Amino acid sequence: MTERWQNELLSSPRRLVDLVERGIITPAESQALHGVEDRFELGISEHYLGLIDPDDPRCPIRLQAIPTRGELNALPGEEADPIGDHRHAAPPLLVHRYPDRVLLMPTLRCPLYCRFCFRKVLLADGPPVRLGPQLDEALDYLRADPRIHEVILSGGDPLLLGDGRLDDLLQRIRGIAHIRRIRIHTRVPATLPSRFTPDLVAILEAYAPLILVSHVNHPREIAAETRRAWRALARAGVMLLSQSVLMKGINDDGAILAELFEDLLDAGVKPYYLHHLDNTVGTAHFRVSLQQGMALVRKLRGRISGTAIPAYVMEIPGGAGKIRVDSSAVTPADEAGTWWLNGPLGERVLYDERALGVQQPAAPAAGLELIDSR
Ligand SMILES: *Cc1c(COP(=O)(O)O)cnc(C)c1O
Ligand code: SF4
C-alpha cells in the first residue's frame, strides 16, 4: 500500500516539462535550462511547490527549488565534492571524519533537490544505494569500532525510507552497544510534512534518545503542517534542532534571519547550525562573503534571544571538518578576499573567495581594516 506522502512524491514534478505544464516556468525558460536538467537532479515536492509565490520572481522558495543557468557556471575554486565526503568515505554509505561520529547515507533520494546542495554531484552521479549488502557492510564497520558513539543518518533524505526499512535500520543501529545516540538530518519537515504520520512518529519515539535536525532556510518554509509535525515529534520525546544555509537572495538579511530563528524556536526547534555555503560547483549565485556573514551574525546578538542563535559554521574545503566562522578561526590573509581558516588541530588553510565569485565590498567595514592591508 502506498501512503499519502509516497503518492505526493510520485506525482511531484521531476522534469522541466512538468514545471512548464504547471505554469511555473515558461517554455522559453525551460529551453534555456536543459543543460542543468541533464547535469543535476530535479524534483520538487508538491508541498514545497505550494509555498512558491507565483507573483514574485525573487521568491526565496522558488530560488531554492527551480534551476537557473548559473548552475552550469563552474568557478576555479568550486568542487564536485567540496567537503571531502569521498575522501572520508569508509565503506559505501558511510562518511567517517570525526572519531566518535559517522554519517550514514541510507538513500540518495530527496523530497526536494535543493539547487545549492553540497552533495548535488553525488546525488546526480553517485552509485545507486543498495540497502541490503551495503548496509550490512556499513553496520559491520560500526560494530567494529567502539570509538563510534553517534550515528547521523543523512543522505539524500533518510526519512524517504519507508517505515519498515527505517524501523529495521534504527533497530540494527540501536543493537550496537557502543552507539549511544542516533541523529537524523532531514529536509522533510519543510518539504514533505505529510511524511510524519502517526506511525512514523511512533517509530521514532521507540528509539529515544533521538535527535532530529531539520534543514530550514527561510521563515516561509515553516508551514502549519510543519509546525504540527514538530509538535508531534516533541511530544514523542524527539529532540529538535535545525540547520540552515546562509545564501544570497534567500536569507542574507538580518530581519529574515531573526524571523527564521525566532520562528524555529517558537515552534520548539533549537537553531543549531547556520552553514556558510560550501564550494559546490555552480553555486556562486548563492554565495555570501565571509565578511558579510560574520557581520550578519554579530548583529543578531543584539537583536534576538541568545537561545535562538545558531552557531555560524563552515567546512574547511577538502574535508578537515567544521569550524566556527568567527574572528578567531577565520582571519584575514594578505589579499582582499583571502582568509586563513584555522582548524581545531592547528591546521591552517588559505581560503580564496575571489576564486569563488564572491564580490568584495568596495571599502572595508569598520573594524576589519586588516582585510585591505596589502
Ligand atoms: C557535520 C558532520 C558531522 C556532525 O558534526 P557535528 O558538529 O557533531 O554536528 C559528522 N560527520 C561529518 C562527516 C560531518 O560533515
Ligand atoms: S534535501 Fe539536503 S541532501 Fe537533498 S538536495 Fe536538499 S540539501 Fe541536498
CSV table of C-alpha atoms and ligand atoms in Angstrom, one decimal:
chain,number,residue,atom,x,y,z
A,1,MET,CA,0.0,0.0,0.0
A,2,THR,CA,1.4,3.4,-0.9
A,3,GLU,CA,0.9,6.1,1.7
A,4,ARG,CA,-0.2,9.7,1.0
A,5,TRP,CA,3.3,11.1,1.2
A,6,GLN,CA,4.5,8.5,-1.3
A,7,ASN,CA,1.7,9.4,-3.7
A,8,GLU,CA,2.6,13.0,-3.2
A,9,LEU,CA,6.2,12.3,-4.2
A,10,LEU,CA,5.2,10.2,-7.2
A,11,SER,CA,3.1,13.0,-8.6
A,12,SER,CA,5.7,15.7,-7.9
A,13,PRO,CA,7.5,17.3,-10.9
A,14,ARG,CA,10.7,15.6,-11.8
A,15,ARG,CA,11.3,17.3,-15.2
A,16,LEU,CA,11.3,20.7,-16.7
A,17,VAL,CA,8.3,19.8,-18.8
A,18,ASP,CA,6.3,19.2,-15.7
A,19,LEU,CA,7.1,22.7,-14.5
A,20,VAL,CA,6.1,24.2,-17.8
A,21,GLU,CA,2.8,22.2,-17.7
A,22,ARG,CA,2.0,23.7,-14.3
A,23,GLY,CA,2.9,27.2,-15.5
A,24,ILE,CA,5.8,27.6,-13.0
A,25,ILE,CA,8.3,28.3,-15.8
A,26,THR,CA,7.8,29.3,-19.4
A,27,PRO,CA,8.7,27.2,-22.4
A,28,ALA,CA,11.5,29.6,-23.1
A,29,GLU,CA,12.9,29.3,-19.6
A,30,SER,CA,12.7,25.5,-19.9
A,31,GLN,CA,14.6,25.6,-23.2
A,32,ALA,CA,17.4,27.5,-21.5
A,33,LEU,CA,17.6,25.0,-18.6
A,34,HIS,CA,18.1,21.7,-20.5
A,35,GLY,CA,21.8,21.7,-19.7
A,36,VAL,CA,21.0,21.9,-15.9
A,37,GLU,CA,18.4,19.2,-16.1
A,38,ASP,CA,20.9,16.9,-17.9
A,39,ARG,CA,23.6,17.6,-15.3
A,40,PHE,CA,21.8,17.6,-11.9
A,41,GLU,CA,18.7,16.0,-10.3
A,42,LEU,CA,15.5,17.9,-10.4
A,43,GLY,CA,12.5,17.3,-8.2
A,44,ILE,CA,10.2,19.5,-6.1
A,45,SER,CA,7.6,18.1,-3.7
A,46,GLU,CA,4.0,19.3,-4.1
A,47,HIS,CA,4.1,20.8,-0.7
A,48,TYR,CA,7.2,22.9,-1.4
A,49,LEU,CA,5.9,24.0,-4.8
A,50,GLY,CA,2.8,25.2,-3.0
A,51,LEU,CA,5.0,27.6,-1.0
A,52,ILE,CA,6.2,29.4,-4.1
A,53,ASP,CA,4.8,32.9,-4.6
A,54,PRO,CA,3.9,32.9,-8.3
A,55,ASP,CA,4.0,36.7,-8.4
A,56,ASP,CA,7.5,37.1,-7.1
A,57,PRO,CA,10.3,36.2,-9.4
A,58,ARG,CA,12.8,36.5,-6.5
A,59,CYS,CA,10.7,34.3,-4.2
A,60,PRO,CA,13.1,32.6,-1.8
A,61,ILE,CA,11.3,29.3,-2.2
A,62,ARG,CA,11.5,29.4,-6.0
A,63,LEU,CA,15.2,30.3,-5.9
A,64,GLN,CA,16.0,27.2,-3.8
A,65,ALA,CA,13.9,24.8,-6.0
A,66,ILE,CA,13.8,26.0,-9.6
A,67,PRO,CA,17.1,25.6,-11.6
A,68,THR,CA,18.9,28.5,-13.1
A,69,ARG,CA,21.6,28.8,-15.7
A,70,GLY,CA,24.0,29.8,-13.0
A,71,GLU,CA,24.3,26.1,-12.0
A,72,LEU,CA,26.4,25.5,-15.2
A,73,ASN,CA,28.8,28.2,-14.3
A,74,ALA,CA,31.7,26.3,-12.5
A,75,LEU,CA,34.4,28.5,-11.0
A,76,PRO,CA,38.0,27.5,-10.3
A,77,GLY,CA,37.6,27.3,-6.6
A,78,GLU,CA,34.5,25.1,-6.7
A,79,GLU,CA,34.5,21.4,-6.4
A,80,ALA,CA,32.3,18.3,-7.1
A,81,ASP,CA,33.0,17.0,-3.6
A,82,PRO,CA,33.6,20.2,-1.6
A,83,ILE,CA,33.8,18.8,1.9
A,84,GLY,CA,35.7,15.7,1.1
A,85,ASP,CA,32.9,13.2,1.6
A,86,HIS,CA,34.6,10.8,-0.8
A,87,ARG,CA,38.0,11.1,0.8
A,88,HIS,CA,36.5,10.1,4.1
A,89,ALA,CA,34.1,7.5,2.8
A,90,ALA,CA,34.8,4.3,4.7
A,91,PRO,CA,32.5,1.6,3.2
A,92,PRO,CA,29.9,2.8,0.8
A,93,LEU,CA,27.1,4.9,2.5
A,94,LEU,CA,29.4,6.0,5.4
A,95,VAL,CA,31.5,9.1,5.9
A,96,HIS,CA,33.8,8.8,9.0
A,97,ARG,CA,35.6,12.1,9.6
A,98,TYR,CA,35.4,12.5,13.4
A,99,PRO,CA,36.4,9.6,15.6
A,100,ASP,CA,33.2,9.4,17.6
A,101,ARG,CA,30.5,10.0,14.9
A,102,VAL,CA,29.7,8.8,11.5
A,103,LEU,CA,27.4,9.9,8.7
A,104,LEU,CA,25.3,7.1,7.2
A,105,MET,CA,23.5,7.7,3.9
A,106,PRO,CA,20.8,5.1,3.5
A,107,THR,CA,19.4,6.8,0.4
A,108,LEU,CA,20.5,9.4,-2.1
A,109,ARG,CA,16.9,10.5,-2.9
A,110,CYS,CA,15.4,13.8,-1.7
A,111,PRO,CA,11.9,15.3,-1.5
A,112,LEU,CA,13.4,18.5,-3.0
A,113,TYR,CA,16.6,18.7,-4.9
A,114,CYS,CA,17.9,22.0,-3.5
A,115,ARG,CA,19.8,24.0,-6.1
A,116,PHE,CA,22.6,24.8,-3.7
A,117,CYS,CA,23.1,21.3,-2.3
A,118,PHE,CA,26.7,20.4,-1.4
A,119,ARG,CA,26.0,16.8,-2.4
A,120,LYS,CA,24.4,17.7,-5.7
A,121,VAL,CA,27.1,16.0,-7.8
A,122,LEU,CA,26.9,12.9,-5.6
A,123,LEU,CA,23.1,12.9,-5.9
A,124,ALA,CA,23.4,13.1,-9.7
A,125,ASP,CA,26.3,10.7,-10.3
A,126,GLY,CA,26.6,8.6,-7.2
A,127,PRO,CA,26.3,4.8,-7.4
A,128,PRO,CA,22.8,3.5,-6.5
A,129,VAL,CA,22.4,2.8,-2.9
A,130,ARG,CA,21.8,-0.9,-2.3
A,131,LEU,CA,20.4,-1.0,1.1
A,132,GLY,CA,20.9,-4.8,1.5
A,133,PRO,CA,24.6,-5.6,1.2
A,134,GLN,CA,25.9,-2.1,1.5
A,135,LEU,CA,24.1,-1.6,4.7
A,136,ASP,CA,25.4,-4.9,6.1
A,137,GLU,CA,28.9,-3.7,5.4
A,138,ALA,CA,28.3,-0.3,7.0
A,139,LEU,CA,26.8,-1.9,10.1
A,140,ASP,CA,29.8,-4.3,10.4
A,141,TYR,CA,32.0,-1.2,10.2
A,142,LEU,CA,30.1,0.5,13.1
A,143,ARG,CA,30.2,-2.7,15.2
A,144,ALA,CA,33.9,-3.0,14.8
A,145,ASP,CA,34.8,0.5,16.0
A,146,PRO,CA,33.9,1.1,19.7
A,147,ARG,CA,35.0,4.8,19.4
A,148,ILE,CA,31.8,5.5,17.5
A,149,HIS,CA,29.2,6.8,19.8
A,150,GLU,CA,26.8,8.5,17.4
A,151,VAL,CA,25.3,7.7,14.0
A,152,ILE,CA,24.0,10.5,11.9
A,153,LEU,CA,21.5,9.4,9.2
A,154,SER,CA,21.9,11.8,6.3
A,155,GLY,CA,21.7,11.5,2.5
A,156,GLY,CA,19.7,12.2,0.5
A,157,ASP,CA,16.9,12.2,3.0
A,158,PRO,CA,16.7,9.3,5.4
A,159,LEU,CA,13.0,9.9,6.0
A,160,LEU,CA,12.3,8.9,2.5
A,161,LEU,CA,12.9,5.3,3.5
A,162,GLY,CA,9.6,3.5,4.1
A,163,ASP,CA,8.5,2.8,7.7
A,164,GLY,CA,9.6,-0.8,7.6
A,165,ARG,CA,13.1,-0.1,6.2
A,166,LEU,CA,13.6,2.8,8.6
A,167,ASP,CA,12.5,0.9,11.6
A,168,ASP,CA,14.8,-2.0,10.7
A,169,LEU,CA,17.8,0.3,10.2
A,170,LEU,CA,17.2,2.1,13.5
A,171,GLN,CA,16.8,-1.2,15.3
A,172,ARG,CA,20.1,-2.6,13.9
A,173,ILE,CA,21.9,0.6,14.9
A,174,ARG,CA,20.4,0.5,18.4
A,175,GLY,CA,21.6,-3.0,18.7
A,176,ILE,CA,25.2,-1.9,18.7
A,177,ALA,CA,26.2,-1.4,22.4
A,178,HIS,CA,28.7,1.5,21.9
A,179,ILE,CA,26.3,3.6,19.8
A,180,ARG,CA,24.7,6.0,22.3
A,181,ARG,CA,22.9,8.4,20.1
A,182,ILE,CA,21.1,8.4,16.7
A,183,ARG,CA,20.7,11.7,14.8
A,184,ILE,CA,18.6,12.2,11.7
A,185,HIS,CA,19.4,15.1,9.3
A,186,THR,CA,16.4,15.8,7.2
A,187,ARG,CA,14.7,18.4,4.9
A,188,VAL,CA,11.4,16.5,5.2
A,189,PRO,CA,9.7,18.8,7.8
A,190,ALA,CA,10.0,21.8,5.4
A,191,THR,CA,9.4,19.9,2.2
A,192,LEU,CA,7.1,16.9,2.8
A,193,PRO,CA,5.4,17.3,6.2
A,194,SER,CA,2.8,14.6,5.3
A,195,ARG,CA,5.6,12.1,5.8
A,196,PHE,CA,5.1,12.5,9.6
A,197,THR,CA,2.3,10.0,10.0
A,198,PRO,CA,1.4,8.8,13.5
A,199,ASP,CA,3.2,5.5,12.5
A,200,LEU,CA,6.4,7.3,11.7
A,201,VAL,CA,6.3,9.3,14.9
A,202,ALA,CA,5.7,6.1,16.9
A,203,ILE,CA,8.8,4.5,15.2
A,204,LEU,CA,11.0,7.5,16.1
A,205,GLU,CA,9.6,7.5,19.7
A,206,ALA,CA,10.8,4.0,20.2
A,207,TYR,CA,14.5,4.9,19.6
A,208,ALA,CA,15.0,7.6,22.1
A,209,PRO,CA,17.3,9.4,22.7
A,210,LEU,CA,16.9,10.5,19.1
A,211,ILE,CA,17.8,13.9,17.7
A,212,LEU,CA,16.1,15.3,14.6
A,213,VAL,CA,17.9,18.1,12.8
A,214,SER,CA,15.6,19.9,10.4
A,215,HIS,CA,17.0,21.8,7.4
A,216,VAL,CA,15.1,25.1,7.1
A,217,ASN,CA,16.4,28.2,5.3
A,218,HIS,CA,13.5,30.7,5.3
A,219,PRO,CA,10.6,31.6,7.6
A,220,ARG,CA,8.2,30.8,4.8
A,221,GLU,CA,9.3,27.2,4.9
A,222,ILE,CA,7.6,26.8,8.3
A,223,ALA,CA,4.1,25.9,7.3
A,224,ALA,CA,1.2,24.9,9.7
A,225,GLU,CA,1.7,21.2,8.8
A,226,THR,CA,5.4,21.6,9.6
A,227,ARG,CA,4.7,23.0,13.0
A,228,ARG,CA,2.2,20.2,13.7
A,229,ALA,CA,4.8,17.6,12.7
A,230,TRP,CA,7.4,19.1,15.1
A,231,ARG,CA,4.8,19.3,17.9
A,232,ALA,CA,4.0,15.6,17.5
A,233,LEU,CA,7.8,14.8,17.5
A,234,ALA,CA,8.4,16.8,20.6
A,235,ARG,CA,5.6,15.0,22.4
A,236,ALA,CA,7.2,11.8,21.3
A,237,GLY,CA,10.4,12.8,23.1
A,238,VAL,CA,12.4,13.6,20.0
A,239,MET,CA,15.0,16.4,20.5
A,240,LEU,CA,14.5,19.0,17.8
A,241,LEU,CA,17.4,21.1,16.3
A,242,SER,CA,17.7,22.9,13.0
A,243,GLN,CA,20.3,23.8,10.4
A,244,SER,CA,20.2,26.5,7.8
A,245,VAL,CA,22.4,27.6,4.9
A,246,LEU,CA,23.3,31.3,4.5
A,247,MET,CA,22.5,32.3,1.0
A,248,LYS,CA,22.4,35.4,-1.2
A,249,GLY,CA,18.8,36.4,-2.1
A,250,ILE,CA,17.3,33.8,0.3
A,251,ASN,CA,18.2,34.8,3.8
A,252,ASP,CA,21.2,37.2,3.7
A,253,ASP,CA,19.3,39.7,5.7
A,254,GLY,CA,19.3,40.5,9.4
A,255,ALA,CA,15.5,40.7,9.6
A,256,ILE,CA,14.9,37.5,7.8
A,257,LEU,CA,17.4,35.5,9.8
A,258,ALA,CA,16.0,36.9,13.0
A,259,GLU,CA,12.5,35.9,12.0
A,260,LEU,CA,13.7,32.4,10.9
A,261,PHE,CA,15.5,31.6,14.1
A,262,GLU,CA,12.7,33.0,16.4
A,263,ASP,CA,10.0,31.2,14.4
A,264,LEU,CA,12.0,27.9,14.7
A,265,LEU,CA,12.5,28.4,18.4
A,266,ASP,CA,8.8,29.2,18.9
A,267,ALA,CA,8.0,26.0,17.0
A,268,GLY,CA,10.0,24.0,19.5
A,269,VAL,CA,13.2,23.7,17.4
A,270,LYS,CA,16.5,25.0,18.7
A,271,PRO,CA,18.6,26.6,15.9
A,272,TYR,CA,21.8,24.6,15.8
A,273,TYR,CA,23.9,25.5,12.8
A,274,LEU,CA,23.9,28.3,10.3
A,275,HIS,CA,26.2,27.0,7.5
A,276,HIS,CA,28.4,29.1,5.3
A,277,LEU,CA,27.8,27.8,1.7
A,278,ASP,CA,30.2,25.1,0.6
A,279,ASN,CA,32.3,25.4,-2.6
A,280,THR,CA,30.0,23.2,-4.7
A,281,VAL,CA,30.1,23.6,-8.5
A,282,GLY,CA,27.6,26.0,-9.9
A,283,THR,CA,26.5,27.7,-6.7
A,284,ALA,CA,28.3,31.1,-7.0
A,285,HIS,CA,25.0,32.9,-7.4
A,286,PHE,CA,24.1,31.9,-3.8
A,287,ARG,CA,27.4,32.8,-2.2
A,288,VAL,CA,27.7,35.4,0.6
A,289,SER,CA,31.1,36.8,1.6
A,290,LEU,CA,32.5,35.7,4.9
A,291,GLN,CA,32.8,39.3,5.9
A,292,GLN,CA,29.0,39.8,5.3
A,293,GLY,CA,28.1,36.5,7.1
A,294,MET,CA,30.1,37.5,10.2
A,295,ALA,CA,28.6,40.9,10.2
A,296,LEU,CA,25.0,39.5,10.0
A,297,VAL,CA,25.6,37.0,12.8
A,298,ARG,CA,27.2,39.6,15.0
A,299,LYS,CA,24.2,41.9,14.6
A,300,LEU,CA,21.8,39.1,15.5
A,301,ARG,CA,23.2,39.1,19.0
A,302,GLY,CA,21.8,42.5,19.9
A,303,ARG,CA,18.5,41.7,18.2
A,304,ILE,CA,17.1,38.3,19.3
A,305,SER,CA,17.3,35.9,22.3
A,306,GLY,CA,20.6,34.1,22.6
A,307,THR,CA,18.6,30.9,22.8
A,308,ALA,CA,17.5,31.4,19.1
A,309,ILE,CA,21.0,32.0,17.7
A,310,PRO,CA,22.7,29.1,16.0
A,311,ALA,CA,26.5,28.6,15.6
A,312,TYR,CA,27.7,30.0,12.3
A,313,VAL,CA,30.0,27.3,10.8
A,314,MET,CA,31.8,26.3,7.7
A,315,GLU,CA,33.5,23.3,6.3
A,316,ILE,CA,37.2,23.6,5.7
A,317,PRO,CA,37.3,22.8,2.0
A,318,GLY,CA,38.7,19.3,1.4
A,319,GLY,CA,37.3,17.6,4.4
A,320,ALA,CA,39.3,18.8,7.5
A,321,GLY,CA,36.0,19.4,9.3
A,322,LYS,CA,33.8,22.2,10.5
A,323,ILE,CA,35.0,25.4,12.1
A,324,ARG,CA,33.0,28.2,13.7
A,325,VAL,CA,33.1,31.3,11.5
A,326,ASP,CA,34.3,34.0,13.9
A,327,SER,CA,37.2,36.3,14.1
A,328,SER,CA,39.5,33.8,15.9
A,329,ALA,CA,39.0,30.9,13.5
A,330,VAL,CA,38.7,32.9,10.3
A,331,THR,CA,41.4,35.6,10.0
A,332,PRO,CA,42.2,37.9,7.1
A,333,ALA,CA,45.1,36.9,4.9
A,334,ASP,CA,47.2,39.3,2.8
A,335,GLU,CA,44.9,39.9,-0.2
A,336,ALA,CA,41.4,41.2,0.0
A,337,GLY,CA,39.0,38.3,-0.2
A,338,THR,CA,41.5,35.7,1.1
A,339,TRP,CA,41.3,34.3,4.6
A,340,TRP,CA,43.1,31.9,6.8
A,341,LEU,CA,40.9,29.1,8.2
A,342,ASN,CA,42.3,28.0,11.5
A,343,GLY,CA,41.3,24.4,12.2
A,344,PRO,CA,40.9,22.9,15.7
A,345,LEU,CA,44.2,20.9,15.4
A,346,GLY,CA,46.3,23.9,14.5
A,347,GLU,CA,46.0,23.4,10.7
A,348,ARG,CA,45.8,26.5,8.6
A,349,VAL,CA,44.1,26.6,5.2
A,350,LEU,CA,44.1,29.5,2.8
A,351,TYR,CA,40.6,30.3,1.5
A,352,ASP,CA,40.3,32.4,-1.6
A,353,GLU,CA,36.9,34.0,-2.1
A,354,ARG,CA,38.0,35.5,-5.4
A,355,ALA,CA,38.1,32.1,-7.0
A,356,LEU,CA,34.5,31.5,-5.8
A,357,GLY,CA,33.0,34.5,-7.4
A,358,VAL,CA,32.4,36.5,-4.2
A,359,GLN,CA,32.1,40.2,-4.7
A,360,GLN,CA,34.3,42.0,-2.2
A,361,PRO,CA,32.9,45.2,-0.7
A,362,ALA,CA,34.5,48.3,-2.1
A,363,ALA,CA,35.6,49.7,1.2
A,364,PRO,CA,36.4,47.5,4.2
A,365,ALA,CA,33.9,47.6,7.0
A,366,ALA,CA,34.9,49.3,10.2
A,367,GLY,CA,37.0,47.1,12.4
A,368,LEU,CA,38.1,44.9,9.5
A,369,GLU,CA,40.6,47.3,8.0
A,370,LEU,CA,43.2,44.4,8.1
A,371,ILE,CA,41.4,42.8,5.1
A,372,ASP,CA,42.7,45.6,2.8
A,373,SER,CA,46.2,45.8,4.2
A,374,ARG,CA,48.1,44.6,1.1
B,1,LIG,C1,29.0,17.8,10.0
B,1,LIG,C2,29.4,16.5,10.1
B,1,LIG,C3,29.2,15.8,11.3
B,1,LIG,C4,28.5,16.3,12.5
B,1,LIG,O1,29.2,17.3,13.1
B,1,LIG,P1,28.6,18.0,14.5
B,1,LIG,O2,29.4,19.2,14.7
B,1,LIG,O3,28.6,17.0,15.5
B,1,LIG,O4,27.1,18.3,14.2
B,1,LIG,C5,29.7,14.5,11.4
B,1,LIG,N1,30.4,13.9,10.4
B,1,LIG,C6,30.6,14.6,9.2
B,1,LIG,C7,31.3,13.9,8.1
B,1,LIG,C8,30.1,15.9,9.0
B,1,LIG,O5,30.3,16.5,7.9
B,2,SF4,S1,17.5,17.8,0.9
B,2,SF4,FE1,19.6,18.0,1.6
B,2,SF4,S2,20.7,16.4,0.5
B,2,SF4,FE2,18.8,16.7,-0.6
B,2,SF4,S3,19.2,18.2,-2.2
B,2,SF4,FE3,18.4,19.4,-0.4
B,2,SF4,S4,20.3,19.9,0.7
B,2,SF4,FE4,20.9,18.3,-0.7
